Amino acid sequence: MHKLIKNLQDRQLIWKGLQSTTQGSTTSSGYPQLDKQLNGGFPAHGVIEIESKQGIGELRLLTPYLSQQNPQKLAIFINPPGKICAEFFSNQGIHLENILVIQLQRDLDALWAAEQCLKSGACHSVLLWGADLEIHQTKRLQAASETGKCLQFHFKATSHNQLSLPVSLSMRLSAHAQGLKVEVTKRKGSWSYGNFVLDMSQNWPLLTQKVIHEDNSHRALSDNTVLAFPIAKQG
C-alpha cells in the first residue's frame, strides 16, 4: 500500500464507503421506517451530522428517540436557534428536568461544552447547533461520545463547505407534505442508500391535514410548507 494512503488511513481521514464492515450496536430512532433504512437505527454513540433548514420539523426527527432514553440522564441543547417549547417536550413524554439548554456566544465555547457533556457520563444525547466542525474537532467529539456512551447530534445549515468529516452518520433533510425527505449522505461502515420520505403522519396527523382558511376554502400542505420558528433574542 502506498505510504501516503496508509498514513491517511491510520489518521482515519479516508472513509471506506464501499468496504463492508461491522456497523456496531444501534438504538431505535423511534421511526420503524428510519430504523430499516439505517439497519437498526441510530448508532449507540458517535457524531450524527444533520443538514437542514430551520423550522421544517428537524427536531421532530429526534423526539421519539429522546423520549425513550434513560430518564436518569440528560439531553443537552447547545445554542438552539429558537426558544425550546416546554409544553411540546412534556407532551412527548420527555421530562423537563432532564433537558438542559446552554447558550454560548463563541463556537469554541460551544464545542468545549459539547465535549465535556459527551464524556461526562451524565447525558444520553447532546444536540449542537451552528458551529462549523473541522476534522480534528469531529474526532474529539467522537472520542468523547465513546467515553461517555452518549450520542452527539450536530445541526448545521446548508453550507459551501463540502469537507467530508469523520462522522458516524450524515443526513440531509428537506420539507415534505408527509413529514421529511431524508437523504442519507454518509454512513459509517456502509454505503449510502440515497433519499426517502419519512412519513410522520402517525406521530403528528395535523402535518398532513388540510388547512381551513377563513373563507372556508381548503388546501393541502405543500412540500415547501415551513412554519415560522421563534428566534431566540440575543443578549
PDB file of C-alpha atoms in Angstrom:
ATOM      1  CA  MET A   1       0.000   0.000   0.000  1.00  0.00           C
ATOM      2  CA  HIS A   2       1.244   3.489  -0.801  1.00  0.00           C
ATOM      3  CA  LYS A   3       2.793   5.116   2.280  1.00  0.00           C
ATOM      4  CA  LEU A   4       0.668   8.265   1.919  1.00  0.00           C
ATOM      5  CA  ILE A   5      -2.605   6.286   1.729  1.00  0.00           C
ATOM      6  CA  LYS A   6      -1.633   4.186   4.746  1.00  0.00           C
ATOM      7  CA  ASN A   7      -0.812   7.332   6.695  1.00  0.00           C
ATOM      8  CA  LEU A   8      -4.225   8.822   5.867  1.00  0.00           C
ATOM      9  CA  GLN A   9      -5.979   5.587   6.885  1.00  0.00           C
ATOM     10  CA  ASP A  10      -4.093   5.473  10.183  1.00  0.00           C
ATOM     11  CA  ARG A  11      -5.312   9.005  10.886  1.00  0.00           C
ATOM     12  CA  GLN A  12      -8.901   7.993   9.933  1.00  0.00           C
ATOM     13  CA  LEU A  13      -9.015  10.582   7.149  1.00  0.00           C
ATOM     14  CA  ILE A  14     -10.214   8.148   4.478  1.00  0.00           C
ATOM     15  CA  TRP A  15     -13.805   6.974   4.525  1.00  0.00           C
ATOM     16  CA  LYS A  16     -14.080   3.411   3.172  1.00  0.00           C
ATOM     17  CA  GLY A  17     -17.590   3.765   1.805  1.00  0.00           C
ATOM     18  CA  LEU A  18     -17.516   0.549  -0.244  1.00  0.00           C
ATOM     19  CA  GLN A  19     -15.940  -1.615   2.410  1.00  0.00           C
ATOM     20  CA  SER A  20     -18.398  -3.825   4.290  1.00  0.00           C
ATOM     21  CA  THR A  21     -17.641  -3.577   7.999  1.00  0.00           C
ATOM     22  CA  THR A  22     -19.440  -4.300  11.224  1.00  0.00           C
ATOM     23  CA  GLN A  23     -21.706  -1.374  11.920  1.00  0.00           C
ATOM     24  CA  GLY A  24     -21.775  -1.860  15.677  1.00  0.00           C
ATOM     25  CA  SER A  25     -24.657  -1.539  18.088  1.00  0.00           C
ATOM     26  CA  THR A  26     -27.611   0.678  17.236  1.00  0.00           C
ATOM     27  CA  THR A  27     -30.586   2.161  19.055  1.00  0.00           C
ATOM     28  CA  SER A  28     -34.032   2.741  17.614  1.00  0.00           C
ATOM     29  CA  SER A  29     -34.794   6.196  16.243  1.00  0.00           C
ATOM     30  CA  GLY A  30     -38.452   5.734  17.160  1.00  0.00           C
ATOM     31  CA  TYR A  31     -39.421   5.543  13.468  1.00  0.00           C
ATOM     32  CA  PRO A  32     -39.558   1.942  12.125  1.00  0.00           C
ATOM     33  CA  GLN A  33     -39.123   3.258   8.580  1.00  0.00           C
ATOM     34  CA  LEU A  34     -35.956   5.147   9.509  1.00  0.00           C
ATOM     35  CA  ASP A  35     -34.621   2.210  11.522  1.00  0.00           C
ATOM     36  CA  LYS A  36     -34.993  -0.002   8.452  1.00  0.00           C
ATOM     37  CA  GLN A  37     -33.064   2.467   6.288  1.00  0.00           C
ATOM     38  CA  LEU A  38     -30.301   2.686   8.908  1.00  0.00           C
ATOM     39  CA  ASN A  39     -30.066  -1.080   9.537  1.00  0.00           C
ATOM     40  CA  GLY A  40     -31.352  -0.845  13.096  1.00  0.00           C
ATOM     41  CA  GLY A  41     -31.418   2.838  13.922  1.00  0.00           C
ATOM     42  CA  PHE A  42     -29.001   5.467  15.160  1.00  0.00           C
ATOM     43  CA  PRO A  43     -25.515   4.370  16.257  1.00  0.00           C
ATOM     44  CA  ALA A  44     -25.247   3.841  20.012  1.00  0.00           C
ATOM     45  CA  HIS A  45     -22.656   6.612  20.171  1.00  0.00           C
ATOM     46  CA  GLY A  46     -20.745   8.853  17.789  1.00  0.00           C
ATOM     47  CA  VAL A  47     -21.472  12.059  15.880  1.00  0.00           C
ATOM     48  CA  ILE A  48     -24.558  12.401  13.669  1.00  0.00           C
ATOM     49  CA  GLU A  49     -24.491  15.322  11.253  1.00  0.00           C
ATOM     50  CA  ILE A  50     -27.897  16.754  10.245  1.00  0.00           C
ATOM     51  CA  GLU A  51     -28.011  19.336   7.452  1.00  0.00           C
ATOM     52  CA  SER A  52     -31.347  21.118   7.434  1.00  0.00           C
ATOM     53  CA  LYS A  53     -33.178  24.404   7.156  1.00  0.00           C
ATOM     54  CA  GLN A  54     -34.636  25.639  10.426  1.00  0.00           C
ATOM     55  CA  GLY A  55     -38.293  25.060  11.249  1.00  0.00           C
ATOM     56  CA  ILE A  56     -39.128  22.195   8.859  1.00  0.00           C
ATOM     57  CA  GLY A  57     -39.617  19.621  11.616  1.00  0.00           C
ATOM     58  CA  GLU A  58     -35.992  18.649  12.109  1.00  0.00           C
ATOM     59  CA  LEU A  59     -36.413  18.403  15.880  1.00  0.00           C
ATOM     60  CA  ARG A  60     -39.423  16.100  15.449  1.00  0.00           C
ATOM     61  CA  LEU A  61     -36.992  13.676  13.854  1.00  0.00           C
ATOM     62  CA  LEU A  62     -35.342  13.209  17.252  1.00  0.00           C
ATOM     63  CA  THR A  63     -38.186  13.500  19.782  1.00  0.00           C
ATOM     64  CA  PRO A  64     -39.238   9.796  19.578  1.00  0.00           C
ATOM     65  CA  TYR A  65     -35.595   8.857  20.176  1.00  0.00           C
ATOM     66  CA  LEU A  66     -35.221  11.307  23.068  1.00  0.00           C
ATOM     67  CA  SER A  67     -38.440  10.129  24.728  1.00  0.00           C
ATOM     68  CA  GLN A  68     -37.192   6.530  25.034  1.00  0.00           C
ATOM     69  CA  GLN A  69     -33.816   7.298  26.590  1.00  0.00           C
ATOM     70  CA  ASN A  70     -32.720   6.719  30.180  1.00  0.00           C
ATOM     71  CA  PRO A  71     -34.770   9.151  32.342  1.00  0.00           C
ATOM     72  CA  GLN A  72     -31.860   9.376  34.759  1.00  0.00           C
ATOM     73  CA  LYS A  73     -29.673  11.080  32.152  1.00  0.00           C
ATOM     74  CA  LEU A  74     -29.783  14.479  30.458  1.00  0.00           C
ATOM     75  CA  ALA A  75     -30.473  15.751  26.964  1.00  0.00           C
ATOM     76  CA  ILE A  76     -28.302  18.811  26.343  1.00  0.00           C
ATOM     77  CA  PHE A  77     -29.333  21.526  23.864  1.00  0.00           C
ATOM     78  CA  ILE A  78     -26.402  23.794  22.961  1.00  0.00           C
ATOM     79  CA  ASN A  79     -27.174  27.039  21.100  1.00  0.00           C
ATOM     80  CA  PRO A  80     -30.614  26.093  19.741  1.00  0.00           C
ATOM     81  CA  PRO A  81     -31.716  28.737  17.190  1.00  0.00           C
ATOM     82  CA  GLY A  82     -35.109  29.261  18.841  1.00  0.00           C
ATOM     83  CA  LYS A  83     -36.826  29.017  22.185  1.00  0.00           C
ATOM     84  CA  ILE A  84     -37.387  25.487  23.429  1.00  0.00           C
ATOM     85  CA  CYS A  85     -41.110  24.769  23.922  1.00  0.00           C
ATOM     86  CA  ALA A  86     -41.537  23.020  27.277  1.00  0.00           C
ATOM     87  CA  GLU A  87     -45.137  22.023  26.520  1.00  0.00           C
ATOM     88  CA  PHE A  88     -44.101  20.206  23.340  1.00  0.00           C
ATOM     89  CA  PHE A  89     -41.471  18.077  25.064  1.00  0.00           C
ATOM     90  CA  SER A  90     -43.755  17.373  28.006  1.00  0.00           C
ATOM     91  CA  ASN A  91     -46.458  16.147  25.603  1.00  0.00           C
ATOM     92  CA  GLN A  92     -43.891  13.832  24.011  1.00  0.00           C
ATOM     93  CA  GLY A  93     -43.189  12.186  27.354  1.00  0.00           C
ATOM     94  CA  ILE A  94     -39.824  13.858  27.899  1.00  0.00           C
ATOM     95  CA  HIS A  95     -39.272  15.036  31.471  1.00  0.00           C
ATOM     96  CA  LEU A  96     -38.390  18.721  31.512  1.00  0.00           C
ATOM     97  CA  GLU A  97     -35.962  18.279  34.403  1.00  0.00           C
ATOM     98  CA  ASN A  98     -33.876  16.112  32.061  1.00  0.00           C
ATOM     99  CA  ILE A  99     -33.416  18.884  29.483  1.00  0.00           C
ATOM    100  CA  LEU A 100     -30.592  21.384  29.873  1.00  0.00           C
ATOM    101  CA  VAL A 101     -30.272  24.363  27.495  1.00  0.00           C
ATOM    102  CA  ILE A 102     -26.864  26.035  27.136  1.00  0.00           C
ATOM    103  CA  GLN A 103     -26.443  29.312  25.233  1.00  0.00           C
ATOM    104  CA  LEU A 104     -22.895  30.404  24.395  1.00  0.00           C
ATOM    105  CA  GLN A 105     -21.644  33.226  22.188  1.00  0.00           C
ATOM    106  CA  ARG A 106     -18.454  31.651  20.841  1.00  0.00           C
ATOM    107  CA  ASP A 107     -18.356  28.488  18.728  1.00  0.00           C
ATOM    108  CA  LEU A 108     -15.226  27.309  20.530  1.00  0.00           C
ATOM    109  CA  ASP A 109     -17.031  27.535  23.865  1.00  0.00           C
ATOM    110  CA  ALA A 110     -19.975  25.596  22.419  1.00  0.00           C
ATOM    111  CA  LEU A 111     -17.645  22.843  21.160  1.00  0.00           C
ATOM    112  CA  TRP A 112     -15.892  22.684  24.535  1.00  0.00           C
ATOM    113  CA  ALA A 113     -19.239  22.390  26.334  1.00  0.00           C
ATOM    114  CA  ALA A 114     -20.372  19.644  23.950  1.00  0.00           C
ATOM    115  CA  GLU A 115     -17.169  17.652  24.534  1.00  0.00           C
ATOM    116  CA  GLN A 116     -17.454  17.931  28.329  1.00  0.00           C
ATOM    117  CA  CYS A 117     -21.115  16.859  28.296  1.00  0.00           C
ATOM    118  CA  LEU A 118     -20.423  13.924  25.975  1.00  0.00           C
ATOM    119  CA  LYS A 119     -17.709  12.400  28.125  1.00  0.00           C
ATOM    120  CA  SER A 120     -19.315  13.211  31.490  1.00  0.00           C
ATOM    121  CA  GLY A 121     -21.461  10.073  31.595  1.00  0.00           C
ATOM    122  CA  ALA A 122     -24.400  12.182  32.808  1.00  0.00           C
ATOM    123  CA  CYS A 123     -26.021  12.633  29.364  1.00  0.00           C
ATOM    124  CA  HIS A 124     -27.624  10.387  26.775  1.00  0.00           C
ATOM    125  CA  SER A 125     -27.701  12.990  23.970  1.00  0.00           C
ATOM    126  CA  VAL A 126     -26.052  16.290  23.089  1.00  0.00           C
ATOM    127  CA  LEU A 127     -27.697  18.463  20.428  1.00  0.00           C
ATOM    128  CA  LEU A 128     -25.443  21.161  18.994  1.00  0.00           C
ATOM    129  CA  TRP A 129     -26.404  23.878  16.535  1.00  0.00           C
ATOM    130  CA  GLY A 130     -24.334  26.220  14.434  1.00  0.00           C
ATOM    131  CA  ALA A 131     -20.653  25.626  14.976  1.00  0.00           C
ATOM    132  CA  ASP A 132     -18.785  24.531  11.832  1.00  0.00           C
ATOM    133  CA  LEU A 133     -16.773  21.433  12.683  1.00  0.00           C
ATOM    134  CA  GLU A 134     -13.285  20.663  11.463  1.00  0.00           C
ATOM    135  CA  ILE A 135     -11.801  17.188  11.198  1.00  0.00           C
ATOM    136  CA  HIS A 136      -9.838  17.302  14.452  1.00  0.00           C
ATOM    137  CA  GLN A 137     -12.860  18.701  16.339  1.00  0.00           C
ATOM    138  CA  THR A 138     -15.115  15.969  14.980  1.00  0.00           C
ATOM    139  CA  LYS A 139     -12.643  13.296  16.064  1.00  0.00           C
ATOM    140  CA  ARG A 140     -12.525  14.766  19.582  1.00  0.00           C
ATOM    141  CA  LEU A 141     -16.319  14.711  19.797  1.00  0.00           C
ATOM    142  CA  GLN A 142     -16.328  11.120  18.526  1.00  0.00           C
ATOM    143  CA  ALA A 143     -13.848  10.102  21.225  1.00  0.00           C
ATOM    144  CA  ALA A 144     -15.804  11.941  23.936  1.00  0.00           C
ATOM    145  CA  SER A 145     -19.010  10.257  22.746  1.00  0.00           C
ATOM    146  CA  GLU A 146     -17.438   6.822  23.079  1.00  0.00           C
ATOM    147  CA  THR A 147     -16.095   7.655  26.540  1.00  0.00           C
ATOM    148  CA  GLY A 148     -19.445   8.804  27.912  1.00  0.00           C
ATOM    149  CA  LYS A 149     -21.630   6.425  25.846  1.00  0.00           C
ATOM    150  CA  CYS A 150     -23.525   9.470  24.602  1.00  0.00           C
ATOM    151  CA  LEU A 151     -24.775  10.413  21.138  1.00  0.00           C
ATOM    152  CA  GLN A 152     -23.895  13.759  19.523  1.00  0.00           C
ATOM    153  CA  PHE A 153     -26.311  15.394  17.043  1.00  0.00           C
ATOM    154  CA  HIS A 154     -24.878  18.316  15.096  1.00  0.00           C
ATOM    155  CA  PHE A 155     -27.383  20.517  13.254  1.00  0.00           C
ATOM    156  CA  LYS A 156     -25.995  22.702  10.510  1.00  0.00           C
ATOM    157  CA  ALA A 157     -27.416  24.832   7.726  1.00  0.00           C
ATOM    158  CA  THR A 158     -26.568  24.164   4.097  1.00  0.00           C
ATOM    159  CA  SER A 159     -23.037  25.409   3.604  1.00  0.00           C
ATOM    160  CA  HIS A 160     -20.463  25.705   0.870  1.00  0.00           C
ATOM    161  CA  ASN A 161     -18.024  23.635   2.914  1.00  0.00           C
ATOM    162  CA  GLN A 162     -18.202  20.156   1.395  1.00  0.00           C
ATOM    163  CA  LEU A 163     -15.429  18.738   3.587  1.00  0.00           C
ATOM    164  CA  SER A 164     -16.202  15.125   4.440  1.00  0.00           C
ATOM    165  CA  LEU A 165     -15.990  14.776   8.197  1.00  0.00           C
ATOM    166  CA  PRO A 166     -15.317  11.501  10.077  1.00  0.00           C
ATOM    167  CA  VAL A 167     -18.875  11.278  11.448  1.00  0.00           C
ATOM    168  CA  SER A 168     -20.863   8.123  12.165  1.00  0.00           C
ATOM    169  CA  LEU A 169     -23.867   9.258  10.141  1.00  0.00           C
ATOM    170  CA  SER A 170     -24.708  12.250   7.941  1.00  0.00           C
ATOM    171  CA  MET A 171     -28.223  13.165   6.790  1.00  0.00           C
ATOM    172  CA  ARG A 172     -29.709  15.995   4.733  1.00  0.00           C
ATOM    173  CA  LEU A 173     -33.326  16.980   5.477  1.00  0.00           C
ATOM    174  CA  SER A 174     -35.871  18.888   3.414  1.00  0.00           C
ATOM    175  CA  ALA A 175     -39.555  19.680   3.922  1.00  0.00           C
ATOM    176  CA  HIS A 176     -42.233  17.288   2.673  1.00  0.00           C
ATOM    177  CA  ALA A 177     -46.024  17.310   2.979  1.00  0.00           C
ATOM    178  CA  GLN A 178     -45.970  13.996   4.879  1.00  0.00           C
ATOM    179  CA  GLY A 179     -43.077  14.859   7.144  1.00  0.00           C
ATOM    180  CA  LEU A 180     -39.468  14.995   5.983  1.00  0.00           C
ATOM    181  CA  LYS A 181     -37.466  13.999   2.960  1.00  0.00           C
ATOM    182  CA  VAL A 182     -34.320  12.357   4.271  1.00  0.00           C
ATOM    183  CA  GLU A 183     -31.139  11.866   2.282  1.00  0.00           C
ATOM    184  CA  VAL A 184     -28.502   9.681   3.909  1.00  0.00           C
ATOM    185  CA  THR A 185     -25.280  11.180   2.583  1.00  0.00           C
ATOM    186  CA  LYS A 186     -22.816   9.146   4.635  1.00  0.00           C
ATOM    187  CA  ARG A 187     -22.877   6.080   6.851  1.00  0.00           C
ATOM    188  CA  LYS A 188     -20.015   4.607   8.815  1.00  0.00           C
ATOM    189  CA  GLY A 189     -19.270   1.079   7.663  1.00  0.00           C
ATOM    190  CA  SER A 190     -21.840   1.058   4.865  1.00  0.00           C
ATOM    191  CA  TRP A 191     -22.791   2.721   1.595  1.00  0.00           C
ATOM    192  CA  SER A 192     -25.461   5.421   1.493  1.00  0.00           C
ATOM    193  CA  TYR A 193     -28.892   4.325   0.251  1.00  0.00           C
ATOM    194  CA  GLY A 194     -29.942   7.712  -1.086  1.00  0.00           C
ATOM    195  CA  ASN A 195     -33.131   9.511  -0.063  1.00  0.00           C
ATOM    196  CA  PHE A 196     -36.628   8.596   1.086  1.00  0.00           C
ATOM    197  CA  VAL A 197     -39.713  10.250   2.587  1.00  0.00           C
ATOM    198  CA  LEU A 198     -40.104   9.801   6.339  1.00  0.00           C
ATOM    199  CA  ASP A 199     -43.851   9.683   6.979  1.00  0.00           C
ATOM    200  CA  MET A 200     -44.674  11.481  10.245  1.00  0.00           C
ATOM    201  CA  SER A 201     -48.466  11.323   9.859  1.00  0.00           C
ATOM    202  CA  GLN A 202     -48.736   8.598  12.511  1.00  0.00           C
ATOM    203  CA  ASN A 203     -46.941  10.737  15.067  1.00  0.00           C
ATOM    204  CA  TRP A 204     -48.366  14.122  14.060  1.00  0.00           C
ATOM    205  CA  PRO A 205     -51.561  13.740  11.958  1.00  0.00           C
ATOM    206  CA  LEU A 206     -52.016  17.527  11.721  1.00  0.00           C
ATOM    207  CA  LEU A 207     -48.952  17.710   9.496  1.00  0.00           C
ATOM    208  CA  THR A 208     -50.889  16.166   6.620  1.00  0.00           C
ATOM    209  CA  GLN A 209     -54.369  17.528   7.285  1.00  0.00           C
ATOM    210  CA  LYS A 210     -55.863  20.209   5.088  1.00  0.00           C
ATOM    211  CA  VAL A 211     -55.707  23.815   6.191  1.00  0.00           C
ATOM    212  CA  ILE A 212     -59.072  25.574   6.540  1.00  0.00           C
ATOM    213  CA  HIS A 213     -58.954  29.288   5.704  1.00  0.00           C
ATOM    214  CA  GLU A 214     -61.331  31.979   6.900  1.00  0.00           C
ATOM    215  CA  ASP A 215     -63.165  31.838   3.555  1.00  0.00           C
ATOM    216  CA  ASN A 216     -63.812  28.097   4.174  1.00  0.00           C
ATOM    217  CA  SER A 217     -61.510  27.121   1.317  1.00  0.00           C
ATOM    218  CA  HIS A 218     -59.214  24.140   1.721  1.00  0.00           C
ATOM    219  CA  ARG A 219     -55.758  23.327   0.549  1.00  0.00           C
ATOM    220  CA  ALA A 220     -53.313  20.582   1.409  1.00  0.00           C
ATOM    221  CA  LEU A 221     -49.942  21.363   2.880  1.00  0.00           C
ATOM    222  CA  SER A 222     -47.309  21.549   0.154  1.00  0.00           C
ATOM    223  CA  ASP A 223     -43.777  20.204   0.169  1.00  0.00           C
ATOM    224  CA  ASN A 224     -42.497  23.725   0.716  1.00  0.00           C
ATOM    225  CA  THR A 225     -44.551  24.366   3.848  1.00  0.00           C
ATOM    226  CA  VAL A 226     -42.282  25.839   6.519  1.00  0.00           C
ATOM    227  CA  LEU A 227     -43.705  27.152   9.773  1.00  0.00           C
ATOM    228  CA  ALA A 228     -42.127  30.210  11.354  1.00  0.00           C
ATOM    229  CA  PHE A 229     -39.685  29.319  14.119  1.00  0.00           C
ATOM    230  CA  PRO A 230     -39.477  31.671  17.138  1.00  0.00           C
ATOM    231  CA  ILE A 231     -35.961  33.061  17.051  1.00  0.00           C
ATOM    232  CA  ALA A 232     -34.254  33.484  20.406  1.00  0.00           C
ATOM    233  CA  LYS A 233     -33.306  37.020  21.300  1.00  0.00           C
ATOM    234  CA  GLN A 234     -29.612  37.700  21.720  1.00  0.00           C
ATOM    235  CA  GLY A 235     -28.249  39.254  24.879  1.00  0.00           C
TER     236      GLY A 235
END
